[in-house]
XYZ file of C-alpha atoms in Angstrom:
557
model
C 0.000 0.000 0.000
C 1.287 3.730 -1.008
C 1.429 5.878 2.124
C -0.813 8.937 1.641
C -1.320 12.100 3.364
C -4.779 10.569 3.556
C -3.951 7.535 5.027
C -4.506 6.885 8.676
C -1.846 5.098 10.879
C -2.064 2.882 14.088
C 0.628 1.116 16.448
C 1.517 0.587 19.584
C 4.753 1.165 20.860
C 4.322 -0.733 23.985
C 1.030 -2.887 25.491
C 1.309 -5.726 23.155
C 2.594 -9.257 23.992
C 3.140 -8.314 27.289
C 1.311 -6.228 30.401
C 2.469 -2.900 30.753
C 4.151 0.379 29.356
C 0.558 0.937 26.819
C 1.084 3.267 24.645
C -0.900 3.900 21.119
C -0.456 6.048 18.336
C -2.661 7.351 15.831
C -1.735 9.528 12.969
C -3.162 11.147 10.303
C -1.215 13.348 7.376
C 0.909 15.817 9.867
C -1.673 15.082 13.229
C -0.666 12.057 15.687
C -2.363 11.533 18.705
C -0.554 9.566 21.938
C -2.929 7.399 24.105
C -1.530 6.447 27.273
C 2.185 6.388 28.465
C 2.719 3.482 30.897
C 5.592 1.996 32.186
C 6.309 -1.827 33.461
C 8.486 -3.064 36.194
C 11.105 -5.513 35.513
C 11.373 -9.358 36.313
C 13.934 -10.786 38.128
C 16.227 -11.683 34.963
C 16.499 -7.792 34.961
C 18.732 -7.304 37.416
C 19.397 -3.473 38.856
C 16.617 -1.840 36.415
C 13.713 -0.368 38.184
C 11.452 0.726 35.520
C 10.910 0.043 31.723
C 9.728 2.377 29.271
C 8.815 2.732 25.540
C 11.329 3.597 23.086
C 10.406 6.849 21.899
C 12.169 7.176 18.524
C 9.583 7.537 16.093
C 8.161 10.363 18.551
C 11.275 12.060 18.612
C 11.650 12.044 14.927
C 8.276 13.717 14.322
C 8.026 15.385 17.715
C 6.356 18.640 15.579
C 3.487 16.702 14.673
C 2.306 15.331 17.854
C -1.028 17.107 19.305
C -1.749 15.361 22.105
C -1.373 12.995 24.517
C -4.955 11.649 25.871
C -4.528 9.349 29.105
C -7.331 7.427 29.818
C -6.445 6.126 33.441
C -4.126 6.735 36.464
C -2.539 3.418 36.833
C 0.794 2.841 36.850
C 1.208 0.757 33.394
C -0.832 3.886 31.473
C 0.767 6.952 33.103
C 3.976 5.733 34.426
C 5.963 6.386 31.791
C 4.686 9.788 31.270
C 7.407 11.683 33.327
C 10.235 10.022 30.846
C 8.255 11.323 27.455
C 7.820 15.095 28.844
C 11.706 14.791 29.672
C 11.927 14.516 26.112
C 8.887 15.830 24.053
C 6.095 19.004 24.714
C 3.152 17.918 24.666
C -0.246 18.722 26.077
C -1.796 15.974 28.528
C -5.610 15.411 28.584
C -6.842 13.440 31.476
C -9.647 13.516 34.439
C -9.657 14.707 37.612
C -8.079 11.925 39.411
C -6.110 10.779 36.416
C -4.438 14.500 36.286
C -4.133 14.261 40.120
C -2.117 11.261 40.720
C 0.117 12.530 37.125
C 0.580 15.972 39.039
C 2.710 13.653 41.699
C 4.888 12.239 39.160
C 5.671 15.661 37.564
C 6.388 17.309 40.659
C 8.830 14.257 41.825
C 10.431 14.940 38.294
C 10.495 18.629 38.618
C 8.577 18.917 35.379
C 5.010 20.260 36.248
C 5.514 24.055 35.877
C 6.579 23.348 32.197
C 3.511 20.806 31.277
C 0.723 21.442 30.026
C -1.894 19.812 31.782
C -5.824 19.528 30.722
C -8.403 18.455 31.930
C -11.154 16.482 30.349
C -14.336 14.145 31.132
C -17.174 11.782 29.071
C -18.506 15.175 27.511
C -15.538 16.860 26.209
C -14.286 17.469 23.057
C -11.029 18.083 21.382
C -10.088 19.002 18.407
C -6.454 17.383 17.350
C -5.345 18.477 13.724
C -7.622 16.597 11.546
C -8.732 14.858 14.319
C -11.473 15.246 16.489
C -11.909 13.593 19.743
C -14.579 12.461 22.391
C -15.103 10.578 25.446
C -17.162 7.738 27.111
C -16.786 6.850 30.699
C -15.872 3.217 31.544
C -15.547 1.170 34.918
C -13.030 0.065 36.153
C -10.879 -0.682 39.680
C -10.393 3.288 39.709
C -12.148 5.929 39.283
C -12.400 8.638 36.490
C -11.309 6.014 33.515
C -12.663 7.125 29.868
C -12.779 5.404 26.612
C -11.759 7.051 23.481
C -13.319 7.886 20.066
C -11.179 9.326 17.577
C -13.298 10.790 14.357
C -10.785 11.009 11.567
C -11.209 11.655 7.965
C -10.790 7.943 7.128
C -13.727 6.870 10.126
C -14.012 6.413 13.547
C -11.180 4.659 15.610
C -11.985 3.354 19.387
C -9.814 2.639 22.259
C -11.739 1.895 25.102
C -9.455 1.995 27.735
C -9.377 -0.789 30.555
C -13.000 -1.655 31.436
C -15.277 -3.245 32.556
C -19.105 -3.299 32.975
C -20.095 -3.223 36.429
C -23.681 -2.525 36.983
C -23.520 -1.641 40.594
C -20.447 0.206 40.769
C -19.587 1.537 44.052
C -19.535 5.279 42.733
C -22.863 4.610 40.896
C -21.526 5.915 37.885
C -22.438 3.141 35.548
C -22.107 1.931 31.955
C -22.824 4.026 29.419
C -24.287 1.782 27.161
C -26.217 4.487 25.675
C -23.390 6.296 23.966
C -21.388 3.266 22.952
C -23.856 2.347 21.314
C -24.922 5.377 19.562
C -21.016 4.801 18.831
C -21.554 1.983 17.192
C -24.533 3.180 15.283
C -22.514 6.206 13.237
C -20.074 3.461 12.245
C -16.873 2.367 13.609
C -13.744 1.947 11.619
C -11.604 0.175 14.005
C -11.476 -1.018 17.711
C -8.571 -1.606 19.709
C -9.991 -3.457 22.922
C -8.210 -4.666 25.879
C -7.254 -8.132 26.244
C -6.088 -8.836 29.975
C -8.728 -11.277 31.093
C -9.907 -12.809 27.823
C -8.951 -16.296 28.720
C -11.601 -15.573 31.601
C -15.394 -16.976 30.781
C -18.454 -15.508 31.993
C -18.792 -11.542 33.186
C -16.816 -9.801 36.137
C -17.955 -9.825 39.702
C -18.918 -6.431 41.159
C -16.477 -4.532 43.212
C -19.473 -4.069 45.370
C -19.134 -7.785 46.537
C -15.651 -7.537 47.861
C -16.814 -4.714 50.428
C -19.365 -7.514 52.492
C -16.586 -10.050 52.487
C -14.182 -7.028 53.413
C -16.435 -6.371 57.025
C -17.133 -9.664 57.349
C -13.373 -10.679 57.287
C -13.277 -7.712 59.757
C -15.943 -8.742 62.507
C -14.237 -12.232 62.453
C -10.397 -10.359 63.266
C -9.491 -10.331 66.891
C -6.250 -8.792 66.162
C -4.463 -6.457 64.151
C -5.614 -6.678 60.466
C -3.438 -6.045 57.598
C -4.751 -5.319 54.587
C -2.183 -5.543 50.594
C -4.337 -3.966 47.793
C -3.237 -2.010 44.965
C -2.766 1.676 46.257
C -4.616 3.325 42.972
C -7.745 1.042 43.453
C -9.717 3.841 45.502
C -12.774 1.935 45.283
C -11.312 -0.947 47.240
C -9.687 1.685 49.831
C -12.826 2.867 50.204
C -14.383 0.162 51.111
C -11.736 -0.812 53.404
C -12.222 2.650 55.336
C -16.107 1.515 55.506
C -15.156 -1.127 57.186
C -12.927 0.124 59.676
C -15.568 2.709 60.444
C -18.377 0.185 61.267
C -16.023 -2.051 63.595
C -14.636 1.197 65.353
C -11.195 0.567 63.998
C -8.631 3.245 62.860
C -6.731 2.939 59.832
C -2.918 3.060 59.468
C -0.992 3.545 55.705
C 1.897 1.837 54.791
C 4.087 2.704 51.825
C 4.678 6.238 50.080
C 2.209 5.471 46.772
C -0.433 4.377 49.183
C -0.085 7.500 51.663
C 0.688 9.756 48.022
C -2.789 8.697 46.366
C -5.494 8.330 49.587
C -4.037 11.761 49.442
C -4.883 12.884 46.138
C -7.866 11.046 46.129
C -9.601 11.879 49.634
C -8.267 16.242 48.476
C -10.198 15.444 44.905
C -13.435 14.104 47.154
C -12.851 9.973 45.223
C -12.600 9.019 48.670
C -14.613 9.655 52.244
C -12.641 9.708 55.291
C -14.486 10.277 58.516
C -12.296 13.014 61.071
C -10.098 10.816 63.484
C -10.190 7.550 61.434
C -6.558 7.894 60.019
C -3.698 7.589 62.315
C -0.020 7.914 61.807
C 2.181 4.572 61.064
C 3.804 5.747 64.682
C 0.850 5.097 66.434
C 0.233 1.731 65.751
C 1.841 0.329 68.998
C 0.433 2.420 70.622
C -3.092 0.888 70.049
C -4.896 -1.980 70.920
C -4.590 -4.585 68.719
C -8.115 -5.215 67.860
C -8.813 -1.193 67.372
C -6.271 -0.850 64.039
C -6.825 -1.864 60.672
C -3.205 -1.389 58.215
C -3.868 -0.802 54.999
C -0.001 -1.166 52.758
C 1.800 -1.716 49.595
C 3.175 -4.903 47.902
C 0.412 -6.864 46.906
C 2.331 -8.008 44.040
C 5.872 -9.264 46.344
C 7.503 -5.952 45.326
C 10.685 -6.652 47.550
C 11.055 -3.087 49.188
C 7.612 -2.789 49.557
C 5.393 -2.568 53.024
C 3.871 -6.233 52.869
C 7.079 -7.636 51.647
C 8.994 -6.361 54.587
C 6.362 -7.185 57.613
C 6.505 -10.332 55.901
C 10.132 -10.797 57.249
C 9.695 -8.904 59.936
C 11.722 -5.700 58.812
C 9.292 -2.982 59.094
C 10.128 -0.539 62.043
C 6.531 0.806 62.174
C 4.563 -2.353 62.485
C 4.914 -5.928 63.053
C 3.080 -9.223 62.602
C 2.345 -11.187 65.063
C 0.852 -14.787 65.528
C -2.585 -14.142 65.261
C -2.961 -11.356 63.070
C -5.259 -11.087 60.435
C -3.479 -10.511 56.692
C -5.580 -10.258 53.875
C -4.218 -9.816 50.458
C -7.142 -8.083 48.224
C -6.027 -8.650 45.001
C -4.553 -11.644 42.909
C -1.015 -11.879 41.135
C -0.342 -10.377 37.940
C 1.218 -12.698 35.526
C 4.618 -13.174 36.242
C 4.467 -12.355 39.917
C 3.217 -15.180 41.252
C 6.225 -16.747 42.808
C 6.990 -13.318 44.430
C 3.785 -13.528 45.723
C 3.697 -16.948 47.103
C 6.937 -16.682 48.890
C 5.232 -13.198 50.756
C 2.155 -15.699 52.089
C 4.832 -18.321 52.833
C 6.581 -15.946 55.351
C 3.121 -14.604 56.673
C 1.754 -18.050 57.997
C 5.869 -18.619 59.334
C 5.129 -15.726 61.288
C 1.550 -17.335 62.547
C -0.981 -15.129 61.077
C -4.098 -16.028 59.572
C -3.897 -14.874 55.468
C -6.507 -14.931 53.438
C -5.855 -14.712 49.935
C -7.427 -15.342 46.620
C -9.793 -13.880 44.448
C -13.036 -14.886 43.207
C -14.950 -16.943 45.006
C -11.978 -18.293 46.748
C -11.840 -15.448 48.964
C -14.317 -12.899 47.875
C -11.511 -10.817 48.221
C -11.069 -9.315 45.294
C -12.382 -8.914 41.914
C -10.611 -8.511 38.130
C -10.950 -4.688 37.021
C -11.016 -5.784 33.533
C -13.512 -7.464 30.945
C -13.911 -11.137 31.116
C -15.222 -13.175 27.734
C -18.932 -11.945 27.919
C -18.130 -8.146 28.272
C -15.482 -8.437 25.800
C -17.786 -9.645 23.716
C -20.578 -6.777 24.437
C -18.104 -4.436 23.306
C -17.935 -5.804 19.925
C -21.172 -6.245 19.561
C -21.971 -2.558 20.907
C -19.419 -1.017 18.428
C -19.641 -3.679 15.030
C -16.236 -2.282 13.825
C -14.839 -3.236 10.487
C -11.654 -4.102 11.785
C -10.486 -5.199 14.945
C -6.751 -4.684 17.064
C -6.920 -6.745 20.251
C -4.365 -5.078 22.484
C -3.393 -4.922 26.290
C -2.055 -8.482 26.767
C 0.418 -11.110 26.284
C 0.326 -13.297 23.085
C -2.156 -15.917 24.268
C -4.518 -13.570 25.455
C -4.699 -11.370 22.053
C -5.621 -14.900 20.174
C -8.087 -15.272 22.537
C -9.469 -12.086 22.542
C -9.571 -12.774 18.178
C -11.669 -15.828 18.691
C -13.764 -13.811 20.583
C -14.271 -11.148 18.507
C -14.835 -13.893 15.321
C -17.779 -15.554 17.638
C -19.656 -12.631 17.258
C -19.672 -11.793 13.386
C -15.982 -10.128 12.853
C -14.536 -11.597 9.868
C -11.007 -13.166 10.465
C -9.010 -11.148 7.739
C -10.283 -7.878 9.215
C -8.159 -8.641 12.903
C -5.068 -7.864 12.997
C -2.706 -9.464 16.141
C 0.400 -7.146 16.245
C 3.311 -6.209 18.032
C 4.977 -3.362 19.261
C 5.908 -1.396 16.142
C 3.775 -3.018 13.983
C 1.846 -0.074 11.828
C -1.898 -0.980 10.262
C -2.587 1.619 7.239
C -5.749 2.373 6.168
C -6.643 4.282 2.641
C -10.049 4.187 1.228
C -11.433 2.064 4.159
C -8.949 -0.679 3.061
C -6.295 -1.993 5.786
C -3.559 -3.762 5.821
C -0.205 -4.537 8.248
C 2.758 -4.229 5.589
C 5.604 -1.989 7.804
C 7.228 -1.331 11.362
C 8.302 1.486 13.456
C 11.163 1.252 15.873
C 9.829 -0.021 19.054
C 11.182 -1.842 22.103
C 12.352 -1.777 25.526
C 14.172 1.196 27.626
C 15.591 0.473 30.804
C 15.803 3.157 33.725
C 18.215 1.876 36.210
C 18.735 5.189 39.144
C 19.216 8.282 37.061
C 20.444 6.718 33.788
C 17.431 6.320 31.128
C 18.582 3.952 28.416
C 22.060 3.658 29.041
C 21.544 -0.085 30.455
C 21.464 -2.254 27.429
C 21.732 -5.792 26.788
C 25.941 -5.912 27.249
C 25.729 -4.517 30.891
C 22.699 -6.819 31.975
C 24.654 -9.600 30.802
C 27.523 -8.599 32.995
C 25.189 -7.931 35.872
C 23.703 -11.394 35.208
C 27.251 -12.990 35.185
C 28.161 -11.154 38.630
C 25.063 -12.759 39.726
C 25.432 -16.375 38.976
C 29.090 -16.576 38.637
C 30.738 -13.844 41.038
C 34.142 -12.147 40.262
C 38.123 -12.290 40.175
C 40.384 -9.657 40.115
C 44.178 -10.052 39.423
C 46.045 -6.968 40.531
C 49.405 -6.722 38.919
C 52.295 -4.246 40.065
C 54.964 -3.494 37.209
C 57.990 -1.493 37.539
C 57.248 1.246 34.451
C 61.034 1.055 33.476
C 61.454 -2.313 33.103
C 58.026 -3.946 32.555
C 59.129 -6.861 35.779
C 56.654 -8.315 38.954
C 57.100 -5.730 41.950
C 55.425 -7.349 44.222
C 53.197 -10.702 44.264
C 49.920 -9.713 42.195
C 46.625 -9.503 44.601
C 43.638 -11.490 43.942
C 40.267 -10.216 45.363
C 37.274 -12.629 44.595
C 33.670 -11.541 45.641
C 30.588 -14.368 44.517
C 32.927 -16.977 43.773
C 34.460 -18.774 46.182
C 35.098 -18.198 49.939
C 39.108 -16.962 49.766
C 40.110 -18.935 53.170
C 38.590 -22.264 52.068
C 40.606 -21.421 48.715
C 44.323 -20.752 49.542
C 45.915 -23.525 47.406
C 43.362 -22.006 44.335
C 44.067 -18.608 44.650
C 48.219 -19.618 45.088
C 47.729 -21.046 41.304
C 46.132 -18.222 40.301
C 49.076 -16.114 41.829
C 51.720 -18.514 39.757
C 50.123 -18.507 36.594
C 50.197 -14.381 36.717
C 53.287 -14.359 37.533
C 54.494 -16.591 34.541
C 52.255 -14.838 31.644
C 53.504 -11.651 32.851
C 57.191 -12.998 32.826
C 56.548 -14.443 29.339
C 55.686 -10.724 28.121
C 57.550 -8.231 26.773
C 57.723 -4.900 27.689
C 56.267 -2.341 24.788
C 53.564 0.076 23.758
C 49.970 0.509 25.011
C 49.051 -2.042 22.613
C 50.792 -4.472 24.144
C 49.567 -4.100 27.582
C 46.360 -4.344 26.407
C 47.361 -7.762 24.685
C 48.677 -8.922 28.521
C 45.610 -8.035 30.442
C 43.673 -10.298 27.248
C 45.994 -13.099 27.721
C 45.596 -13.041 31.908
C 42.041 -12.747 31.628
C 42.280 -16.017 28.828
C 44.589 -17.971 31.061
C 43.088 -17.396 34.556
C 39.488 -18.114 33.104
C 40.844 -21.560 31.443
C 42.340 -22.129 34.837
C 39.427 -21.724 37.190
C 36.893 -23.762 34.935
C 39.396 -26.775 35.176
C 39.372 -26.616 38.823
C 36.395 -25.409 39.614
C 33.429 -25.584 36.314
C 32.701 -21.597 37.096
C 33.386 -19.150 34.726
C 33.512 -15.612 36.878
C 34.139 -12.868 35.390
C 37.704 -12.008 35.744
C 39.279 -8.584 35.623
C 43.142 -7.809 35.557
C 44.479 -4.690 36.488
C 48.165 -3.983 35.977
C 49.636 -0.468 38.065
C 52.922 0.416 36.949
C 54.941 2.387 39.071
C-alpha cells in the first residue's frame, strides 16, 4: 500500500505481547495523537533496572506533529511512563480529575510540572487534534475517572476503550454508558482496539461491590491487628476498606509512600470519604490496641522493598506481625508475579498469622478490574467495527481475545494481532499490516534512562550467577618486571580462606604470563591483560566448572 497524506496510521509502541508500558499512536497526514504512556516493572532476569519504558524514537523524529497525549487512566502501566516522554517531548496531557491528580505527583517528583501542560477532560468533552477530532465515554473500572476514546478522523471512527469493565452496581454509581457506545456503534466504527487482559476468563466480572461484604465480614471475624495488601490506585477498594474500619470502630494506618501519596490525592479530589479521626499515623500503631487498628499497605504483588514484603520478614520498624494477626491480600497476582507472591504468604503463615488470599470466590476478596469473555464480547457487539486490534495483553490472550471477537460476526481477515511497532494503514477504508516502526524496551536503572542495554545486563547477570576475580598486577614502568606478588580479590565466587591452594595457582600462573611478556607500547599491555584474563578463566573452569568474570588490572609504578 502507497502511504498517503490521507492515510490513517495505528501502532503501539508498547502494550502488546506483554502487560504494561501501553502506549498507542494514531496519525493522520501531519496530526498524531498519543494514548496512554505506561511503564512496566522488571522481572527478576532484569537485574538493577527499576522501571521500563517505551522507546520513543519515532516520537522524537516527528516530535512537531504530535497534538496530544490523551490518558485514559491513572494506573501505573498507562501513566507511568509519562514523566520520561515530557523529559523529552512538549506535549499537552488530557486526562480527568483523578487521572491528572495522581500525574501531578509524578511531575512534581520529576520537577517537570511548571513546564507541562496539563488539561483536563471528562465523558462530555471534546477536542479538536489536527484533523482529528476527539470524544469521550466513561468506563468502569478498579479506579475511578477512567474514559474510553473515540477518535473521528477523515478515514472513520477509531476506538480505544481503555481498561473496562461493565459493572452494573459500581460503588460510585456511575455506571455503563451503554447508551453512547452504542450510539457509537450506530454512526459506524472503523476500528477497535480493545483490551485483552482477562480474555482467557469466561463468563462476566464480579462487582467490586461484593468484595466490600466479604471485606467487614473478614473484619468482625479479626481479633487482632488486620493487615490489609491492595493495589494503592484502586480507591474503590480503599474505600471500602475505610467503611469497614468505620463500622467495627477501627482506625486505619498507611503503609508505603504510593499508598499514603494517592489516599491523598484522592480523599483532596473528594474519590474518597474519610471520617475526622479515622486515620492515624504509622507511629501510632503500637500504641493501640490490637483489635482497634486496621493497616492498609503496599506490595500486593511481592515488590521486595515494599510494606507487605517487609512485615513479611519482619523488617518494618513501624509495624509488626504477630501470631494471630489477620493478613488479607485483596487482590490476585499479575502474571509473572506469582512466585513473588507466594513466597510473601509463605513468610506470613511462618510468622503465625491467619492470610486470606485469593480472588473470586476463593476469597471474595477481590475482583478482576477488567472485561472477562462476555463483556469483551458486548463491546464488539456494541461497536460492530470493520476491523479489529486486540491489544493490552500477552500473546495468548490477544488470540483469545480474536476468537472472541470472530464468535460474534468479525470476519477473520479484518483482525489484525500485532506487536509493538507493527503499523496498520488504512486508505479508502482498506487496511492492511505491511511496515514497522522502531519499538522496544528502555531500561531506567537510578538516574540513567537507556544507558543499560543488553551488554551490561549480561555482565550484571554474570556477577550474579558466577561472582568475580580480580588479578592486581604491580609493574615497575622502566622495566616492565613483577614488583610485588599480584593480589587477587574474589567476591561471589568462592570463599578466599577455604581457597588458599586455588588462589596460590592463580598467583603462579600471573606471575608466569607476565614474565613471558615483553615490555612495549599501550598495545601491548592491552594484549597482557587479554591473555591473563584467557589464562586465569581456562584455569578456574578446570578446577572449579565456574566461569567468573575475571578482571586484571596492571599499576605500573
Amino acid at each position: 500500500m502507497n502511504i498517503t497524506e490521507s492515510t490513517l496510521s495505528i501502532f503501539a509502541l508498547g502494550g502488546i505481547n506483554e502487560i504494561g508500558k501501553n502506549m498507542y499512536v494514531l496519525q493522520y497526514g501531519d496530526d498524531i495523537i498519543l494514548i496512554d504512556c505506561g511503564a512496566k516493572f522488571p522481572d527478576e532476569t532484569l537485574l538493577g533496572v527499576d522501571l521500563i519504558i517505551q522507546d520513543i524514537s519515532y516520537l522524537q523524529k516527528n516530535k512537531n506533529k504530535i497534538r496530544a497525549l490523551l490518558v485514559t487512566h491513572g494506573h501505573e502501566d498507562h501513566i507511568g511512563g509519562i514523566p520520561y516522554l515530557l523529559k523529552q517531548l512538549s506535549i499537552p496531557v488530557y486526562a480527568t480529575n483523578l487521572t491528572l491528580g495522581l500525574i501531578t505527583l509524578k511531575l512534581k517528583e520529576h520537577g517537570l510540572l511548571r513546564a507541562t501542560e496539563l488539561k483536563m477532560i471528562n465523558a462530555d468533552s471534546n477536542i479538536e487534534a489536527g484533523a482529528m477530532n476527539v470524544t469521550f465515554f466513561e468506563v468502569n473500572h478498579s479506579i475511578p475517572d477512567c474514559l474510553g476514546i473515540a477518535i473521528h478522523t477523515p478515514e472513520g471512527t477509531v476506538v480505544h476503550t481503555g481498561d473496562f469493565k461493565f459493572d452494573l452496581t459500581p460503588i460510585n454509581g456511575r455506571y455503563p454508558d451503554f447508551y453512547k457506545l452504542a450510539k457509537i456503534g450506530n454512526r459506524g466504527v472503523l476500528l477497535l482496539l480493545s483490551e485483552s487482559t482477562n480474555a482467557e476468563s469466561p463468563g462476566f466480572t464480579q462487582s467490586e461491590r461484593i468484595v466490600g461484604e466479604h471485606i467487614e465480614d473478614a473484619f468482625r471475624k479479626a481479633d487482632q491487628k488486620i493487615f490489609i495488601s491492595t493495589f494503592a490506585s484502586n480507591v474503590y477498594r480503599v474505600q471500602q476498606i475505610i467503611n469497614a474500619a468505620v463500622k467495627t470502630n477501627r482506625k486505619v494506618a498507611l503503609l508505603g509512600r504510593s499508598m499514603v501519596n494517592i489516599v491523598s490525592v484522592a480523599a483532596e479530589l473528594g474519590y474518597l470519604t474519610i471520617p475526622d479521626g479515622t486515620l492515624i499515623e504509622a507511629n501510632e500503631i503500637n500504641r493501640m490496641a490490637p483489635d482497634e487498628v486496621v493497616i492498609i499497605c503496599t506490595g500486593s504483588q511481592g515488590e521486595p522493598m515494599a510494606a507487605l514484603s517487609r512485615l513479611s520478614t519482619s523488617n518494618y520498624r513501624q509495624a509488626s506481625v504477630v501470631a494471630g494477626d489477620t493478613v488479607i491480600l485483596a487482590s490476585s497476582p499479575i502474571p509473572g508475579n506469582e512466585k513473588s507472591v507466594s513466597h510473601i504468604i509463605d513468610n506470613l503463615f511462618h510468622l503465625g498469622a491467619k492470610v486470606i488470599y485469593g480472588s473470586g470466590s476463593t476469597s471474595g476478596m477481590h475482583v478482576s478490574g477488567h472485561a472477562f469473555q462476555e463483556e469483551l464480547k458486548l463491546m464488539l457487539t456494541l461497536l460492530k467495527p470493520t476491523y479489529f486490534i486486540p491489544i493490552h495483553g500477552e500473546y495468548r490472550m490477544l488470540q483469545q481475545h480474536r476468537t472472541l471477537a470472530e464468535s460474534v460476526g468479525l470476519k477473520s481477515e479484518n483482525i489484525f494481532i500485532i506487536n509493538n511497532g507493527d503499523v496498520v494503514d488504512i486508505t479508502n477504508s482498506v487496511a492492511t499490516q505491511t511496515r514497522r516502526v522502531q519499538a522496544g524496551n528502555v531500561f531506567v536503572d537510578g538516574l540513567g534512562i537507556g544507558d543499560v542495554g543488553k551488554i551490561v545486563l549480561r555482565d550484571r547477570k554474570l556477577l550474579s550467577e558466577e561472582g568475580m576475580l580480580i588479578a592486581v598486577v604491580t609493574l615497575a614502568k622502566m622495566d616492565c618486571k613483577i614488583i610485588s606478588n599480584p593480589h587477587i580479590i574474589s567476591r561471589g565466587f568462592v570463599y578466599e580462606r577455604a581457597a588458599e591452594d586455588l588462589y596460590n595457582e592463580v598467583n603462579q600462573l600471573v606471575i608466569t604470563i607476565v614474565n613471558q611478556s615483553q615490555r612495549s607500547n599501550g598495545d601491548k599491555r592491552n594484549e597482557l591483560k587479554h591473555n591473563l584474563k584467557k589464562a586465569i578463566e581456562n584455569l578456574l573452569y578446570t578446577q572449579t566448572k565456574r566461569r567468573p568474570m575475571i578482571l586484571p588490572f596492571i599499576i605500573e609504578i
